[in-house]
């Protein structure tokens, strides 16, 4: 069985606390015709470097029925900046146009097979996976970005077309797994697209 959720598979449900004081599950996004679930955090330079492009993409597609939910699964023992308290502070400062939830047990990261921060998953109306991978091709240095894969996937999907590049390798810091070295990844975790 693959570590990461495969194209066409169903979005795993969750019940996670958000920075707005509410608890969210998939049904809370039932009005959205498309749902973007992405694994993110507070500190990663790849997240911080590309978060304004992610904001622009979220705002661009909001009126097309696309909702975004960011999930922080990082161990706060490894990265204290990724604590829930710091999530609240960051959301208050940045006012991102998405729900930001905490996966302290890391069970949701495992259910989705999150590899890095950021790692994006795009689901259709039936919550089947239509895109998985990176947001952009240079998230750390956004001025050198040449491709916005997330935007391309959403443009095609919301236009009723098949996503032409449905899999890319996420680019970023690996998820910080509890009780493990900062750079550890599960043995079964691997690239989504073979490196050429």
PDB file of C-alpha atoms in Angstrom:
ATOM      1  CA  UNK A   1       0.000   0.000   0.000  1.00  0.00           C
ATOM      2  CA  UNK A   2       1.351   3.419  -0.959  1.00  0.00           C
ATOM      3  CA  UNK A   3       2.230   5.814   1.838  1.00  0.00           C
ATOM      4  CA  UNK A   4       0.587   8.813   0.163  1.00  0.00           C
ATOM      5  CA  UNK A   5      -3.062   8.991  -0.878  1.00  0.00           C
ATOM      6  CA  UNK A   6      -3.455   7.958  -4.524  1.00  0.00           C
ATOM      7  CA  UNK A   7      -5.347   9.733  -7.304  1.00  0.00           C
ATOM      8  CA  UNK A   8      -9.035   8.858  -7.209  1.00  0.00           C
ATOM      9  CA  UNK A   9      -8.963   7.898  -3.538  1.00  0.00           C
ATOM     10  CA  UNK A  10     -11.355   9.379  -0.992  1.00  0.00           C
ATOM     11  CA  UNK A  11     -10.302  12.185   1.340  1.00  0.00           C
ATOM     12  CA  UNK A  12      -9.787  10.767   4.850  1.00  0.00           C
ATOM     13  CA  UNK A  13     -12.026  12.474   7.389  1.00  0.00           C
ATOM     14  CA  UNK A  14     -10.650  14.376  10.365  1.00  0.00           C
ATOM     15  CA  UNK A  15     -11.811  16.262  13.422  1.00  0.00           C
ATOM     16  CA  UNK A  16      -9.256  18.929  14.293  1.00  0.00           C
ATOM     17  CA  UNK A  17      -9.174  22.160  16.318  1.00  0.00           C
ATOM     18  CA  UNK A  18      -8.647  25.386  14.396  1.00  0.00           C
ATOM     19  CA  UNK A  19      -7.122  28.721  15.264  1.00  0.00           C
ATOM     20  CA  UNK A  20     -10.632  30.268  15.246  1.00  0.00           C
ATOM     21  CA  UNK A  21     -11.666  28.149  18.251  1.00  0.00           C
ATOM     22  CA  UNK A  22     -13.846  25.738  16.272  1.00  0.00           C
ATOM     23  CA  UNK A  23     -13.318  22.078  15.427  1.00  0.00           C
ATOM     24  CA  UNK A  24     -13.536  21.099  11.747  1.00  0.00           C
ATOM     25  CA  UNK A  25     -14.213  17.903   9.827  1.00  0.00           C
ATOM     26  CA  UNK A  26     -14.805  17.253   6.125  1.00  0.00           C
ATOM     27  CA  UNK A  27     -18.551  17.873   6.443  1.00  0.00           C
ATOM     28  CA  UNK A  28     -17.856  21.478   7.447  1.00  0.00           C
ATOM     29  CA  UNK A  29     -16.664  22.045   3.875  1.00  0.00           C
ATOM     30  CA  UNK A  30     -19.612  20.302   2.190  1.00  0.00           C
ATOM     31  CA  UNK A  31     -20.665  23.533   0.435  1.00  0.00           C
ATOM     32  CA  UNK A  32     -17.349  23.619  -1.457  1.00  0.00           C
ATOM     33  CA  UNK A  33     -17.355  22.002  -4.887  1.00  0.00           C
ATOM     34  CA  UNK A  34     -13.561  21.620  -4.613  1.00  0.00           C
ATOM     35  CA  UNK A  35     -11.528  21.194  -1.435  1.00  0.00           C
ATOM     36  CA  UNK A  36      -7.811  21.877  -1.123  1.00  0.00           C
ATOM     37  CA  UNK A  37      -6.253  20.188   1.908  1.00  0.00           C
ATOM     38  CA  UNK A  38      -2.643  21.177   2.436  1.00  0.00           C
ATOM     39  CA  UNK A  39      -0.078  20.286   5.049  1.00  0.00           C
ATOM     40  CA  UNK A  40       1.724  23.361   6.262  1.00  0.00           C
ATOM     41  CA  UNK A  41       3.310  24.887   9.362  1.00  0.00           C
ATOM     42  CA  UNK A  42       4.541  28.130  10.870  1.00  0.00           C
ATOM     43  CA  UNK A  43       8.295  28.037  10.357  1.00  0.00           C
ATOM     44  CA  UNK A  44       9.289  26.197   7.146  1.00  0.00           C
ATOM     45  CA  UNK A  45      11.047  28.525   4.666  1.00  0.00           C
ATOM     46  CA  UNK A  46       9.258  26.793   1.767  1.00  0.00           C
ATOM     47  CA  UNK A  47       5.883  27.537   3.397  1.00  0.00           C
ATOM     48  CA  UNK A  48       6.825  31.097   4.349  1.00  0.00           C
ATOM     49  CA  UNK A  49       8.371  31.742   0.946  1.00  0.00           C
ATOM     50  CA  UNK A  50       5.246  30.749  -0.983  1.00  0.00           C
ATOM     51  CA  UNK A  51       2.395  31.590   1.402  1.00  0.00           C
ATOM     52  CA  UNK A  52       1.434  34.806  -0.387  1.00  0.00           C
ATOM     53  CA  UNK A  53       1.108  32.899  -3.676  1.00  0.00           C
ATOM     54  CA  UNK A  54      -1.030  30.333  -1.840  1.00  0.00           C
ATOM     55  CA  UNK A  55      -3.132  33.234  -0.516  1.00  0.00           C
ATOM     56  CA  UNK A  56      -3.579  34.637  -4.042  1.00  0.00           C
ATOM     57  CA  UNK A  57      -4.588  31.207  -5.342  1.00  0.00           C
ATOM     58  CA  UNK A  58      -7.095  30.683  -2.518  1.00  0.00           C
ATOM     59  CA  UNK A  59      -8.655  34.099  -3.138  1.00  0.00           C
ATOM     60  CA  UNK A  60      -8.680  33.603  -6.920  1.00  0.00           C
ATOM     61  CA  UNK A  61     -10.753  30.423  -6.702  1.00  0.00           C
ATOM     62  CA  UNK A  62     -12.948  31.218  -3.702  1.00  0.00           C
ATOM     63  CA  UNK A  63     -15.800  32.414  -5.926  1.00  0.00           C
ATOM     64  CA  UNK A  64     -15.514  29.190  -7.943  1.00  0.00           C
ATOM     65  CA  UNK A  65     -16.464  27.073  -4.958  1.00  0.00           C
ATOM     66  CA  UNK A  66     -12.952  26.169  -3.824  1.00  0.00           C
ATOM     67  CA  UNK A  67     -12.236  25.976  -0.081  1.00  0.00           C
ATOM     68  CA  UNK A  68      -8.795  25.629   1.519  1.00  0.00           C
ATOM     69  CA  UNK A  69      -7.862  24.006   4.827  1.00  0.00           C
ATOM     70  CA  UNK A  70      -4.287  24.087   6.120  1.00  0.00           C
ATOM     71  CA  UNK A  71      -3.185  21.334   8.510  1.00  0.00           C
ATOM     72  CA  UNK A  72      -0.152  21.654  10.791  1.00  0.00           C
ATOM     73  CA  UNK A  73       1.001  18.177  11.848  1.00  0.00           C
ATOM     74  CA  UNK A  74       4.557  19.017  12.891  1.00  0.00           C
ATOM     75  CA  UNK A  75       5.862  17.879  16.264  1.00  0.00           C
ATOM     76  CA  UNK A  76       6.224  20.898  18.515  1.00  0.00           C
ATOM     77  CA  UNK A  77       8.922  18.997  20.430  1.00  0.00           C
ATOM     78  CA  UNK A  78      11.023  19.159  17.255  1.00  0.00           C
ATOM     79  CA  UNK A  79       9.849  22.619  16.216  1.00  0.00           C
ATOM     80  CA  UNK A  80       8.407  24.641  19.141  1.00  0.00           C
ATOM     81  CA  UNK A  81       7.362  27.352  16.652  1.00  0.00           C
ATOM     82  CA  UNK A  82       4.748  24.915  15.323  1.00  0.00           C
ATOM     83  CA  UNK A  83       2.717  24.826  18.541  1.00  0.00           C
ATOM     84  CA  UNK A  84      -0.984  25.635  18.438  1.00  0.00           C
ATOM     85  CA  UNK A  85      -0.347  28.902  20.299  1.00  0.00           C
ATOM     86  CA  UNK A  86       2.058  30.004  17.578  1.00  0.00           C
ATOM     87  CA  UNK A  87      -0.494  28.962  14.928  1.00  0.00           C
ATOM     88  CA  UNK A  88      -3.046  31.303  16.515  1.00  0.00           C
ATOM     89  CA  UNK A  89      -0.504  34.127  16.615  1.00  0.00           C
ATOM     90  CA  UNK A  90       0.434  33.564  12.980  1.00  0.00           C
ATOM     91  CA  UNK A  91      -3.174  33.490  11.827  1.00  0.00           C
ATOM     92  CA  UNK A  92      -3.966  36.669  13.763  1.00  0.00           C
ATOM     93  CA  UNK A  93      -0.986  38.359  12.125  1.00  0.00           C
ATOM     94  CA  UNK A  94      -1.405  37.047   8.570  1.00  0.00           C
ATOM     95  CA  UNK A  95      -5.219  36.641   8.295  1.00  0.00           C
ATOM     96  CA  UNK A  96      -4.914  33.821   5.768  1.00  0.00           C
ATOM     97  CA  UNK A  97      -8.070  33.009   3.745  1.00  0.00           C
ATOM     98  CA  UNK A  98      -8.231  29.409   4.918  1.00  0.00           C
ATOM     99  CA  UNK A  99      -9.045  27.381   7.998  1.00  0.00           C
ATOM    100  CA  UNK A 100      -5.876  26.470   9.914  1.00  0.00           C
ATOM    101  CA  UNK A 101      -6.113  23.305  12.025  1.00  0.00           C
ATOM    102  CA  UNK A 102      -3.792  21.377  14.347  1.00  0.00           C
ATOM    103  CA  UNK A 103      -3.093  17.646  13.904  1.00  0.00           C
ATOM    104  CA  UNK A 104      -1.183  17.146  17.158  1.00  0.00           C
ATOM    105  CA  UNK A 105      -1.476  13.324  17.070  1.00  0.00           C
ATOM    106  CA  UNK A 106      -0.193  13.273  13.452  1.00  0.00           C
ATOM    107  CA  UNK A 107      -2.886  10.694  12.608  1.00  0.00           C
ATOM    108  CA  UNK A 108      -4.256  12.877   9.809  1.00  0.00           C
ATOM    109  CA  UNK A 109      -0.792  13.379   8.305  1.00  0.00           C
ATOM    110  CA  UNK A 110      -0.426   9.596   8.234  1.00  0.00           C
ATOM    111  CA  UNK A 111      -3.915   9.078   6.766  1.00  0.00           C
ATOM    112  CA  UNK A 112      -3.108  11.439   3.886  1.00  0.00           C
ATOM    113  CA  UNK A 113       0.532  10.417   3.620  1.00  0.00           C
ATOM    114  CA  UNK A 114       1.810  13.971   3.954  1.00  0.00           C
ATOM    115  CA  UNK A 115       5.423  14.149   2.813  1.00  0.00           C
ATOM    116  CA  UNK A 116       6.467  17.769   3.147  1.00  0.00           C
ATOM    117  CA  UNK A 117       5.374  21.279   4.049  1.00  0.00           C
ATOM    118  CA  UNK A 118       3.722  22.388   1.949  1.00  0.00           C
ATOM    119  CA  UNK A 119       1.988  19.357   0.370  1.00  0.00           C
ATOM    120  CA  UNK A 120      -1.258  20.055  -1.478  1.00  0.00           C
ATOM    121  CA  UNK A 121      -4.189  17.697  -2.134  1.00  0.00           C
ATOM    122  CA  UNK A 122      -7.089  18.778  -4.382  1.00  0.00           C
ATOM    123  CA  UNK A 123     -10.401  16.925  -4.048  1.00  0.00           C
ATOM    124  CA  UNK A 124     -13.477  17.068  -6.288  1.00  0.00           C
ATOM    125  CA  UNK A 125     -17.129  17.395  -5.222  1.00  0.00           C
ATOM    126  CA  UNK A 126     -17.174  13.711  -4.195  1.00  0.00           C
ATOM    127  CA  UNK A 127     -13.886  14.272  -2.305  1.00  0.00           C
ATOM    128  CA  UNK A 128     -11.892  12.096  -4.662  1.00  0.00           C
ATOM    129  CA  UNK A 129      -8.260  13.127  -5.154  1.00  0.00           C
ATOM    130  CA  UNK A 130      -7.570  14.878  -8.484  1.00  0.00           C
ATOM    131  CA  UNK A 131      -4.197  16.523  -7.717  1.00  0.00           C
ATOM    132  CA  UNK A 132      -1.376  15.918  -5.232  1.00  0.00           C
ATOM    133  CA  UNK A 133       2.005  17.573  -4.886  1.00  0.00           C
ATOM    134  CA  UNK A 134       3.649  20.972  -4.851  1.00  0.00           C
ATOM    135  CA  UNK A 135       2.046  24.375  -5.053  1.00  0.00           C
ATOM    136  CA  UNK A 136       4.765  25.990  -7.166  1.00  0.00           C
ATOM    137  CA  UNK A 137       8.116  24.930  -8.595  1.00  0.00           C
ATOM    138  CA  UNK A 138      10.242  27.211  -6.388  1.00  0.00           C
ATOM    139  CA  UNK A 139       8.409  27.801  -3.108  1.00  0.00           C
ATOM    140  CA  UNK A 140      11.465  29.000  -1.206  1.00  0.00           C
ATOM    141  CA  UNK A 141      12.418  31.697  -3.747  1.00  0.00           C
ATOM    142  CA  UNK A 142       9.122  32.769  -5.220  1.00  0.00           C
ATOM    143  CA  UNK A 143      10.733  35.350  -7.512  1.00  0.00           C
ATOM    144  CA  UNK A 144      12.261  32.377  -9.380  1.00  0.00           C
ATOM    145  CA  UNK A 145       8.929  30.560  -9.746  1.00  0.00           C
ATOM    146  CA  UNK A 146       8.090  29.495 -13.300  1.00  0.00           C
ATOM    147  CA  UNK A 147       5.127  27.129 -12.723  1.00  0.00           C
ATOM    148  CA  UNK A 148       2.160  27.314 -10.344  1.00  0.00           C
ATOM    149  CA  UNK A 149       0.982  23.696 -10.444  1.00  0.00           C
ATOM    150  CA  UNK A 150      -1.787  24.258  -7.896  1.00  0.00           C
ATOM    151  CA  UNK A 151      -3.230  27.150  -9.898  1.00  0.00           C
ATOM    152  CA  UNK A 152      -3.025  25.109 -13.110  1.00  0.00           C
ATOM    153  CA  UNK A 153      -4.785  22.146 -11.464  1.00  0.00           C
ATOM    154  CA  UNK A 154      -7.549  24.331 -10.051  1.00  0.00           C
ATOM    155  CA  UNK A 155      -8.008  26.204 -13.341  1.00  0.00           C
ATOM    156  CA  UNK A 156      -8.531  22.954 -15.215  1.00  0.00           C
ATOM    157  CA  UNK A 157     -10.628  21.248 -12.553  1.00  0.00           C
ATOM    158  CA  UNK A 158     -12.994  24.174 -11.983  1.00  0.00           C
ATOM    159  CA  UNK A 159     -13.442  24.422 -15.778  1.00  0.00           C
ATOM    160  CA  UNK A 160     -14.609  20.807 -15.830  1.00  0.00           C
ATOM    161  CA  UNK A 161     -11.431  19.492 -17.410  1.00  0.00           C
ATOM    162  CA  UNK A 162      -9.166  16.663 -16.300  1.00  0.00           C
ATOM    163  CA  UNK A 163      -6.031  17.868 -14.518  1.00  0.00           C
ATOM    164  CA  UNK A 164      -3.249  17.464 -17.094  1.00  0.00           C
ATOM    165  CA  UNK A 165      -0.454  17.163 -14.498  1.00  0.00           C
ATOM    166  CA  UNK A 166      -2.167  15.479 -11.542  1.00  0.00           C
ATOM    167  CA  UNK A 167       0.993  14.449  -9.681  1.00  0.00           C
ATOM    168  CA  UNK A 168       4.087  16.449  -8.791  1.00  0.00           C
ATOM    169  CA  UNK A 169       6.609  15.993  -6.010  1.00  0.00           C
ATOM    170  CA  UNK A 170       5.956  18.323  -3.073  1.00  0.00           C
ATOM    171  CA  UNK A 171       8.857  20.673  -2.360  1.00  0.00           C
ATOM    172  CA  UNK A 172       9.595  21.687   1.196  1.00  0.00           C
ATOM    173  CA  UNK A 173      10.695  20.572   4.633  1.00  0.00           C
ATOM    174  CA  UNK A 174       9.688  17.058   5.598  1.00  0.00           C
ATOM    175  CA  UNK A 175       6.914  16.668   8.162  1.00  0.00           C
ATOM    176  CA  UNK A 176       8.474  16.707  11.661  1.00  0.00           C
ATOM    177  CA  UNK A 177       7.428  13.329  13.053  1.00  0.00           C
ATOM    178  CA  UNK A 178       7.044  12.940  16.819  1.00  0.00           C
ATOM    179  CA  UNK A 179       9.941  11.205  18.536  1.00  0.00           C
ATOM    180  CA  UNK A 180      12.103  11.180  15.406  1.00  0.00           C
ATOM    181  CA  UNK A 181      15.080  13.095  14.108  1.00  0.00           C
ATOM    182  CA  UNK A 182      14.121  16.312  12.363  1.00  0.00           C
ATOM    183  CA  UNK A 183      14.936  14.869   8.904  1.00  0.00           C
ATOM    184  CA  UNK A 184      13.391  11.407   9.407  1.00  0.00           C
ATOM    185  CA  UNK A 185      10.720  10.200   7.016  1.00  0.00           C
ATOM    186  CA  UNK A 186       8.765   6.919   7.195  1.00  0.00           C
ATOM    187  CA  UNK A 187      10.509   4.155   5.234  1.00  0.00           C
ATOM    188  CA  UNK A 188       7.519   3.732   2.919  1.00  0.00           C
ATOM    189  CA  UNK A 189       7.371   7.450   2.058  1.00  0.00           C
ATOM    190  CA  UNK A 190       8.645   8.124  -1.451  1.00  0.00           C
ATOM    191  CA  UNK A 191       8.456  10.586  -4.327  1.00  0.00           C
ATOM    192  CA  UNK A 192       5.100  10.758  -6.089  1.00  0.00           C
ATOM    193  CA  UNK A 193       6.805  11.133  -9.455  1.00  0.00           C
ATOM    194  CA  UNK A 194      10.092   9.306 -10.185  1.00  0.00           C
ATOM    195  CA  UNK A 195      13.020  11.705 -10.448  1.00  0.00           C
ATOM    196  CA  UNK A 196      14.467  11.792 -13.951  1.00  0.00           C
TER     197      UNK A 196
END
